[in-house]
């Protein structure tokens, strides 16, 4: 049993001409100033712990999104103060690999420890 989330008809401004190049290698993504600081607007950051080969790396993600913090208060630990849980940062370590033209030509795919993210250009409606 797998959970699947699909988002169709998403416009990507300045998308590459080859859709297989849409996703960035994980170790390069971690170098971006937008993801290198936990105080970024998306409220999460990436850090490369180890690179095995280009596009295949062990990554640490720090998540301090308000929604995650709120869920931690509502459904999280029952001991300790609410303040500690509400402002708690969540760190996860995952191995991310980037595949281009997989599973189909033109696809760009991240394979993580527990996730698979596939981006695919949909046929243009006539």
Tab-separated table of N, CA and C in Angstrom:
chain	number	residue	atom	x	y	z
A	1	UNK	N	0.827	-1.197	0.000
A	1	UNK	CA	0.000	0.000	0.000
A	1	UNK	C	0.870	1.258	0.000
A	2	UNK	N	0.672	2.064	-1.007
A	2	UNK	CA	1.442	3.292	-1.138
A	2	UNK	C	0.504	4.479	-1.115
A	3	UNK	N	0.944	5.568	-0.495
A	3	UNK	CA	0.216	6.826	-0.570
A	3	UNK	C	0.731	7.579	-1.774
A	4	UNK	N	-0.178	8.216	-2.476
A	4	UNK	CA	0.222	8.952	-3.667
A	4	UNK	C	-0.414	10.325	-3.629
A	5	UNK	N	0.397	11.320	-3.917
A	5	UNK	CA	-0.082	12.685	-4.013
A	5	UNK	C	0.246	13.149	-5.426
A	6	UNK	N	-0.737	13.654	-6.133
A	6	UNK	CA	-0.511	14.119	-7.488
A	6	UNK	C	-0.891	15.578	-7.637
A	7	UNK	N	-0.094	16.301	-8.360
A	7	UNK	CA	-0.381	17.698	-8.667
A	7	UNK	C	-0.280	17.856	-10.178
A	8	UNK	N	-1.386	18.154	-10.806
A	8	UNK	CA	-1.388	18.311	-12.261
A	8	UNK	C	-1.578	19.771	-12.620
A	9	UNK	N	-1.159	20.100	-13.835
A	9	UNK	CA	-1.312	21.444	-14.379
A	9	UNK	C	-0.589	22.495	-13.545
A	10	UNK	N	0.617	22.172	-13.091
A	10	UNK	CA	1.446	23.111	-12.345
A	10	UNK	C	2.341	23.840	-13.344
A	11	UNK	N	2.246	25.161	-13.365
A	11	UNK	CA	3.072	25.959	-14.269
A	11	UNK	C	4.424	26.212	-13.620
A	12	UNK	N	5.491	25.948	-14.348
A	12	UNK	CA	6.839	26.183	-13.848
A	12	UNK	C	7.478	27.245	-14.732
A	13	UNK	N	7.692	28.404	-14.139
A	13	UNK	CA	8.278	29.524	-14.868
A	13	UNK	C	9.745	29.232	-15.180
A	14	UNK	N	10.163	29.567	-16.394
A	14	UNK	CA	11.539	29.347	-16.846
A	14	UNK	C	11.965	27.885	-16.737
A	15	UNK	N	11.056	26.989	-17.045
A	15	UNK	CA	11.371	25.561	-17.004
A	15	UNK	C	12.398	25.224	-18.084
A	16	UNK	N	13.261	24.239	-17.836
A	16	UNK	CA	14.240	23.860	-18.855
A	16	UNK	C	13.545	23.268	-20.084
A	17	UNK	N	14.183	23.388	-21.222
A	17	UNK	CA	13.575	22.855	-22.444
A	17	UNK	C	13.460	21.330	-22.390
A	18	UNK	N	14.424	20.674	-21.746
A	18	UNK	CA	14.347	19.225	-21.550
A	18	UNK	C	13.738	18.968	-20.171
A	19	UNK	N	12.529	18.409	-20.110
A	19	UNK	CA	11.877	18.219	-18.801
A	19	UNK	C	12.650	17.292	-17.866
A	20	UNK	N	13.535	16.459	-18.389
A	20	UNK	CA	14.330	15.575	-17.530
A	20	UNK	C	15.319	16.369	-16.677
A	21	UNK	N	15.560	17.624	-17.026
A	21	UNK	CA	16.488	18.468	-16.266
A	21	UNK	C	15.785	19.357	-15.252
A	22	UNK	N	14.535	19.086	-14.952
A	22	UNK	CA	13.770	19.940	-14.043
A	22	UNK	C	14.302	19.896	-12.609
A	23	UNK	N	14.560	18.728	-12.084
A	23	UNK	CA	15.043	18.603	-10.710
A	23	UNK	C	16.559	18.762	-10.676
A	24	UNK	N	17.050	19.349	-9.601
A	24	UNK	CA	18.476	19.632	-9.428
A	24	UNK	C	19.103	18.521	-8.601
A	25	UNK	N	20.378	18.212	-8.873
A	25	UNK	CA	21.072	17.208	-8.073
A	25	UNK	C	20.996	17.596	-6.601
A	26	UNK	N	20.771	16.635	-5.701
A	26	UNK	CA	20.571	16.972	-4.288
A	26	UNK	C	21.745	17.705	-3.648
A	27	UNK	N	22.983	17.327	-3.985
A	27	UNK	CA	24.143	17.989	-3.369
A	27	UNK	C	24.279	19.424	-3.860
A	28	UNK	N	23.822	19.704	-5.063
A	28	UNK	CA	23.836	21.071	-5.586
A	28	UNK	C	22.699	21.876	-4.962
A	29	UNK	N	21.560	21.245	-4.787
A	29	UNK	CA	20.405	21.900	-4.153
A	29	UNK	C	20.769	22.412	-2.768
A	30	UNK	N	21.573	21.649	-2.033
A	30	UNK	CA	21.960	22.049	-0.676
A	30	UNK	C	22.845	23.285	-0.676
A	31	UNK	N	23.514	23.576	-1.795
A	31	UNK	CA	24.384	24.747	-1.881
A	31	UNK	C	23.621	26.033	-2.160
A	32	UNK	N	22.382	25.916	-2.588
A	32	UNK	CA	21.581	27.094	-2.919
A	32	UNK	C	21.333	27.930	-1.677
A	33	UNK	N	21.523	29.259	-1.769
A	33	UNK	CA	21.255	30.120	-0.608
A	33	UNK	C	19.808	30.011	-0.121
A	34	UNK	N	18.894	29.670	-1.012
A	34	UNK	CA	17.489	29.551	-0.606
A	34	UNK	C	17.266	28.383	0.346
A	35	UNK	N	18.093	27.338	0.258
A	35	UNK	CA	17.911	26.158	1.110
A	35	UNK	C	18.991	25.999	2.155
A	36	UNK	N	20.016	26.814	2.110
A	36	UNK	CA	21.145	26.649	3.018
A	36	UNK	C	20.896	27.230	4.401
A	37	UNK	N	19.866	28.062	4.544
A	37	UNK	CA	19.601	28.696	5.831
A	37	UNK	C	18.234	28.265	6.358
A	38	UNK	N	18.137	27.886	7.636
A	38	UNK	CA	16.854	27.480	8.189
A	38	UNK	C	15.835	28.615	8.244
A	39	UNK	N	16.297	29.868	8.160
A	39	UNK	CA	15.348	30.981	8.240
A	39	UNK	C	14.825	31.374	6.859
A	40	UNK	N	14.994	30.499	5.859
A	40	UNK	CA	14.512	30.826	4.519
A	40	UNK	C	12.984	30.846	4.506
A	41	UNK	N	12.376	31.454	3.489
A	41	UNK	CA	10.924	31.588	3.456
A	41	UNK	C	10.181	30.257	3.494
A	42	UNK	N	10.778	29.201	2.946
A	42	UNK	CA	10.110	27.895	2.959
A	42	UNK	C	10.230	27.231	4.324
A	43	UNK	N	11.039	27.763	5.192
A	43	UNK	CA	11.238	27.292	6.562
A	43	UNK	C	11.827	25.892	6.655
A	44	UNK	N	12.628	25.538	5.683
A	44	UNK	CA	13.376	24.298	5.807
A	44	UNK	C	14.707	24.449	5.091
A	45	UNK	N	15.659	23.595	5.448
A	45	UNK	CA	16.978	23.690	4.845
A	45	UNK	C	17.486	22.296	4.508
A	46	UNK	N	18.417	22.250	3.570
A	46	UNK	CA	19.067	21.009	3.164
A	46	UNK	C	20.558	21.135	3.451
A	47	UNK	N	21.175	20.042	3.884
A	47	UNK	CA	22.617	20.007	4.082
A	47	UNK	C	23.117	18.666	3.567
A	48	UNK	N	24.155	18.701	2.759
A	48	UNK	CA	24.725	17.478	2.203
A	48	UNK	C	25.715	16.896	3.207
A	49	UNK	N	25.470	15.677	3.654
A	49	UNK	CA	26.364	15.021	4.603
A	49	UNK	C	27.452	14.234	3.888
A	50	UNK	N	27.088	13.629	2.740
A	50	UNK	CA	28.055	12.837	1.993
A	50	UNK	C	27.564	12.702	0.555
A	51	UNK	N	28.485	12.792	-0.393
A	51	UNK	CA	28.152	12.594	-1.804
A	51	UNK	C	28.782	11.288	-2.258
A	52	UNK	N	27.955	10.387	-2.799
A	52	UNK	CA	28.438	9.100	-3.272
A	52	UNK	C	28.859	9.173	-4.736
A	53	UNK	N	28.106	9.930	-5.509
A	53	UNK	CA	28.386	10.202	-6.914
A	53	UNK	C	27.495	11.364	-7.305
A	54	UNK	N	27.734	12.016	-8.434
A	54	UNK	CA	26.866	13.134	-8.812
A	54	UNK	C	25.389	12.696	-8.879
A	55	UNK	N	24.563	13.395	-8.136
A	55	UNK	CA	23.138	13.074	-8.104
A	55	UNK	C	22.757	12.016	-7.092
A	56	UNK	N	23.672	11.592	-6.238
A	56	UNK	CA	23.398	10.557	-5.245
A	56	UNK	C	24.102	10.961	-3.954
A	57	UNK	N	23.320	11.381	-2.947
A	57	UNK	CA	23.928	11.949	-1.745
A	57	UNK	C	23.117	11.622	-0.496
A	58	UNK	N	23.792	11.657	0.637
A	58	UNK	CA	23.152	11.540	1.936
A	58	UNK	C	22.851	12.957	2.401
A	59	UNK	N	21.584	13.246	2.617
A	59	UNK	CA	21.154	14.614	2.904
A	59	UNK	C	20.482	14.697	4.269
A	60	UNK	N	20.672	15.858	4.916
A	60	UNK	CA	19.953	16.163	6.152
A	60	UNK	C	19.010	17.318	5.861
A	61	UNK	N	17.760	17.139	6.230
A	61	UNK	CA	16.768	18.192	6.046
A	61	UNK	C	16.305	18.639	7.427
A	62	UNK	N	16.328	19.946	7.639
A	62	UNK	CA	15.807	20.527	8.873
A	62	UNK	C	14.496	21.201	8.534
A	63	UNK	N	13.469	20.848	9.254
A	63	UNK	CA	12.136	21.356	8.961
A	63	UNK	C	11.610	22.106	10.171
A	64	UNK	N	11.267	23.371	9.962
A	64	UNK	CA	10.660	24.138	11.045
A	64	UNK	C	9.417	24.867	10.525
A	65	UNK	N	8.689	24.215	9.626
A	65	UNK	CA	7.478	24.815	9.065
A	65	UNK	C	6.425	24.967	10.162
A	66	UNK	N	5.691	26.045	10.119
A	66	UNK	CA	4.702	26.312	11.159
A	66	UNK	C	3.676	25.187	11.241
A	67	UNK	N	3.301	24.604	10.126
A	67	UNK	CA	2.291	23.538	10.147
A	67	UNK	C	2.819	22.299	10.873
A	68	UNK	N	4.083	21.970	10.652
A	68	UNK	CA	4.690	20.827	11.337
A	68	UNK	C	4.780	21.096	12.830
A	69	UNK	N	5.149	22.324	13.177
A	69	UNK	CA	5.236	22.674	14.602
A	69	UNK	C	3.855	22.597	15.251
A	70	UNK	N	2.830	23.057	14.553
A	70	UNK	CA	1.484	23.000	15.103
A	70	UNK	C	1.034	21.552	15.289
A	71	UNK	N	1.298	20.705	14.304
A	71	UNK	CA	0.940	19.296	14.434
A	71	UNK	C	1.699	18.641	15.583
A	72	UNK	N	2.926	19.083	15.809
A	72	UNK	CA	3.696	18.559	16.926
A	72	UNK	C	3.031	18.898	18.252
A	73	UNK	N	2.465	20.090	18.327
A	73	UNK	CA	1.759	20.490	19.551
A	73	UNK	C	0.487	19.658	19.709
A	74	UNK	N	-0.256	19.497	18.623
A	74	UNK	CA	-1.532	18.805	18.703
A	74	UNK	C	-1.390	17.296	18.884
A	75	UNK	N	-0.436	16.695	18.167
A	75	UNK	CA	-0.344	15.236	18.166
A	75	UNK	C	1.000	14.714	18.645
A	76	UNK	N	1.880	15.600	19.084
A	76	UNK	CA	3.241	15.212	19.457
A	76	UNK	C	3.337	14.688	20.867
A	77	UNK	N	4.475	14.954	21.447
A	77	UNK	CA	4.784	14.445	22.782
A	77	UNK	C	3.806	14.993	23.825
A	78	UNK	N	3.554	14.207	24.852
A	78	UNK	CA	2.647	14.656	25.907
A	78	UNK	C	3.411	15.159	27.126
A	79	UNK	N	4.738	15.073	27.097
A	79	UNK	CA	5.525	15.555	28.224
A	79	UNK	C	6.283	16.804	27.819
A	80	UNK	N	6.614	17.636	28.767
A	80	UNK	CA	7.377	18.850	28.481
A	80	UNK	C	6.466	20.023	28.165
A	81	UNK	N	7.078	21.161	27.940
A	81	UNK	CA	6.294	22.366	27.726
A	81	UNK	C	5.852	22.490	26.272
A	82	UNK	N	4.759	23.188	26.059
A	82	UNK	CA	4.261	23.448	24.713
A	82	UNK	C	5.270	24.260	23.931
A	83	UNK	N	5.954	25.184	24.584
A	83	UNK	CA	6.922	26.031	23.892
A	83	UNK	C	8.038	25.188	23.285
A	84	UNK	N	8.550	24.206	24.021
A	84	UNK	CA	9.619	23.354	23.503
A	84	UNK	C	9.158	22.611	22.254
A	85	UNK	N	7.930	22.127	22.258
A	85	UNK	CA	7.438	21.345	21.128
A	85	UNK	C	7.070	22.240	19.955
A	86	UNK	N	6.529	23.392	20.233
A	86	UNK	CA	6.073	24.261	19.145
A	86	UNK	C	7.242	24.782	18.330
A	87	UNK	N	8.364	25.058	18.984
A	87	UNK	CA	9.505	25.611	18.277
A	87	UNK	C	10.564	24.560	17.952
A	88	UNK	N	10.232	23.307	18.147
A	88	UNK	CA	11.177	22.236	17.889
A	88	UNK	C	11.434	22.090	16.389
A	89	UNK	N	12.699	21.961	16.023
A	89	UNK	CA	13.055	21.717	14.630
A	89	UNK	C	13.175	20.217	14.423
A	90	UNK	N	12.675	19.754	13.311
A	90	UNK	CA	12.705	18.332	13.004
A	90	UNK	C	13.822	18.088	11.992
A	91	UNK	N	14.733	17.186	12.319
A	91	UNK	CA	15.824	16.838	11.408
A	91	UNK	C	15.626	15.415	10.916
A	92	UNK	N	15.752	15.233	9.614
A	92	UNK	CA	15.691	13.899	9.040
A	92	UNK	C	16.885	13.711	8.122
A	93	UNK	N	17.375	12.497	8.075
A	93	UNK	CA	18.480	12.159	7.194
A	93	UNK	C	17.956	11.156	6.177
A	94	UNK	N	18.217	11.422	4.909
A	94	UNK	CA	17.754	10.544	3.850
A	94	UNK	C	18.790	10.485	2.744
A	95	UNK	N	18.819	9.384	2.064
A	95	UNK	CA	19.671	9.274	0.881
A	95	UNK	C	18.811	9.621	-0.324
A	96	UNK	N	19.243	10.613	-1.084
A	96	UNK	CA	18.505	11.055	-2.265
A	96	UNK	C	19.314	10.755	-3.519
A	97	UNK	N	18.646	10.175	-4.505
A	97	UNK	CA	19.279	9.927	-5.798
A	97	UNK	C	18.409	10.556	-6.873
A	98	UNK	N	19.042	11.197	-7.832
A	98	UNK	CA	18.344	11.837	-8.935
A	98	UNK	C	18.504	10.981	-10.183
A	99	UNK	N	17.377	10.705	-10.828
A	99	UNK	CA	17.387	9.948	-12.080
A	99	UNK	C	16.718	10.793	-13.152
A	100	UNK	N	17.356	10.865	-14.295
A	100	UNK	CA	16.796	11.592	-15.432
A	100	UNK	C	16.328	10.578	-16.467
A	101	UNK	N	15.220	10.924	-17.151
A	101	UNK	CA	14.618	10.034	-18.150
A	101	UNK	C	14.229	8.694	-17.537
A	102	UNK	N	13.777	8.717	-16.302
A	102	UNK	CA	13.318	7.508	-15.617
A	102	UNK	C	12.102	7.848	-14.771
A	103	UNK	N	11.057	7.072	-14.743
A	103	UNK	CA	10.864	5.791	-15.414
A	103	UNK	C	10.517	5.902	-16.905
A	104	UNK	N	10.233	7.104	-17.393
A	104	UNK	CA	9.946	7.288	-18.813
A	104	UNK	C	10.825	8.415	-19.350
A	105	UNK	N	11.079	8.430	-20.655
A	105	UNK	CA	11.856	9.533	-21.227
A	105	UNK	C	11.209	10.886	-20.912
A	106	UNK	N	12.025	11.853	-20.487
A	106	UNK	CA	11.526	13.180	-20.130
A	106	UNK	C	11.179	13.333	-18.660
A	107	UNK	N	11.164	12.238	-17.891
A	107	UNK	CA	10.870	12.309	-16.460
A	107	UNK	C	12.114	12.724	-15.683
A	108	UNK	N	11.902	13.380	-14.566
A	108	UNK	CA	12.955	13.717	-13.623
A	108	UNK	C	12.495	13.170	-12.277
A	109	UNK	N	13.288	12.307	-11.654
A	109	UNK	CA	12.828	11.558	-10.479
A	109	UNK	C	13.834	11.635	-9.342
A	110	UNK	N	13.330	11.948	-8.130
A	110	UNK	CA	14.096	11.808	-6.895
A	110	UNK	C	13.651	10.508	-6.231
A	111	UNK	N	14.619	9.680	-5.853
A	111	UNK	CA	14.322	8.486	-5.075
A	111	UNK	C	14.987	8.691	-3.722
A	112	UNK	N	14.162	8.711	-2.676
A	112	UNK	CA	14.661	8.902	-1.323
A	112	UNK	C	14.501	7.640	-0.514
A	113	UNK	N	14.866	7.729	0.754
A	113	UNK	CA	14.778	6.576	1.630
A	113	UNK	C	13.349	6.045	1.711
A	114	UNK	N	12.362	6.937	1.785
A	114	UNK	CA	10.974	6.509	1.911
A	114	UNK	C	10.054	7.138	0.875
A	115	UNK	N	10.612	7.840	-0.100
A	115	UNK	CA	9.767	8.545	-1.057
A	115	UNK	C	10.303	8.418	-2.477
A	116	UNK	N	9.399	8.585	-3.411
A	116	UNK	CA	9.755	8.722	-4.818
A	116	UNK	C	8.972	9.918	-5.329
A	117	UNK	N	9.681	10.881	-5.909
A	117	UNK	CA	9.040	12.070	-6.482
A	117	UNK	C	9.334	12.087	-7.975
A	118	UNK	N	8.283	12.067	-8.768
A	118	UNK	CA	8.436	12.056	-10.219
A	118	UNK	C	7.823	13.330	-10.789
A	119	UNK	N	8.586	14.023	-11.620
A	119	UNK	CA	8.027	15.159	-12.360
A	119	UNK	C	7.957	14.748	-13.820
A	120	UNK	N	6.820	15.046	-14.423
A	120	UNK	CA	6.582	14.620	-15.800
A	120	UNK	C	5.796	15.698	-16.518
A	121	UNK	N	6.241	16.034	-17.710
A	121	UNK	CA	5.506	16.991	-18.535
A	121	UNK	C	4.281	16.279	-19.102
A	122	UNK	N	3.145	16.895	-18.909
A	122	UNK	CA	1.901	16.334	-19.449
A	122	UNK	C	1.743	16.748	-20.895
A	123	UNK	N	1.049	15.926	-21.664
A	123	UNK	CA	0.790	16.336	-23.051
A	123	UNK	C	0.003	17.633	-23.080
A	124	UNK	N	0.355	18.504	-24.017
A	124	UNK	CA	-0.328	19.784	-24.140
A	124	UNK	C	-1.716	19.543	-24.712
A	125	UNK	N	-2.769	20.067	-24.043
A	125	UNK	CA	-4.121	19.854	-24.581
A	125	UNK	C	-4.288	20.593	-25.900
A	126	UNK	N	-4.957	19.936	-26.849
A	126	UNK	CA	-5.133	20.586	-28.147
A	126	UNK	C	-6.375	21.427	-28.191
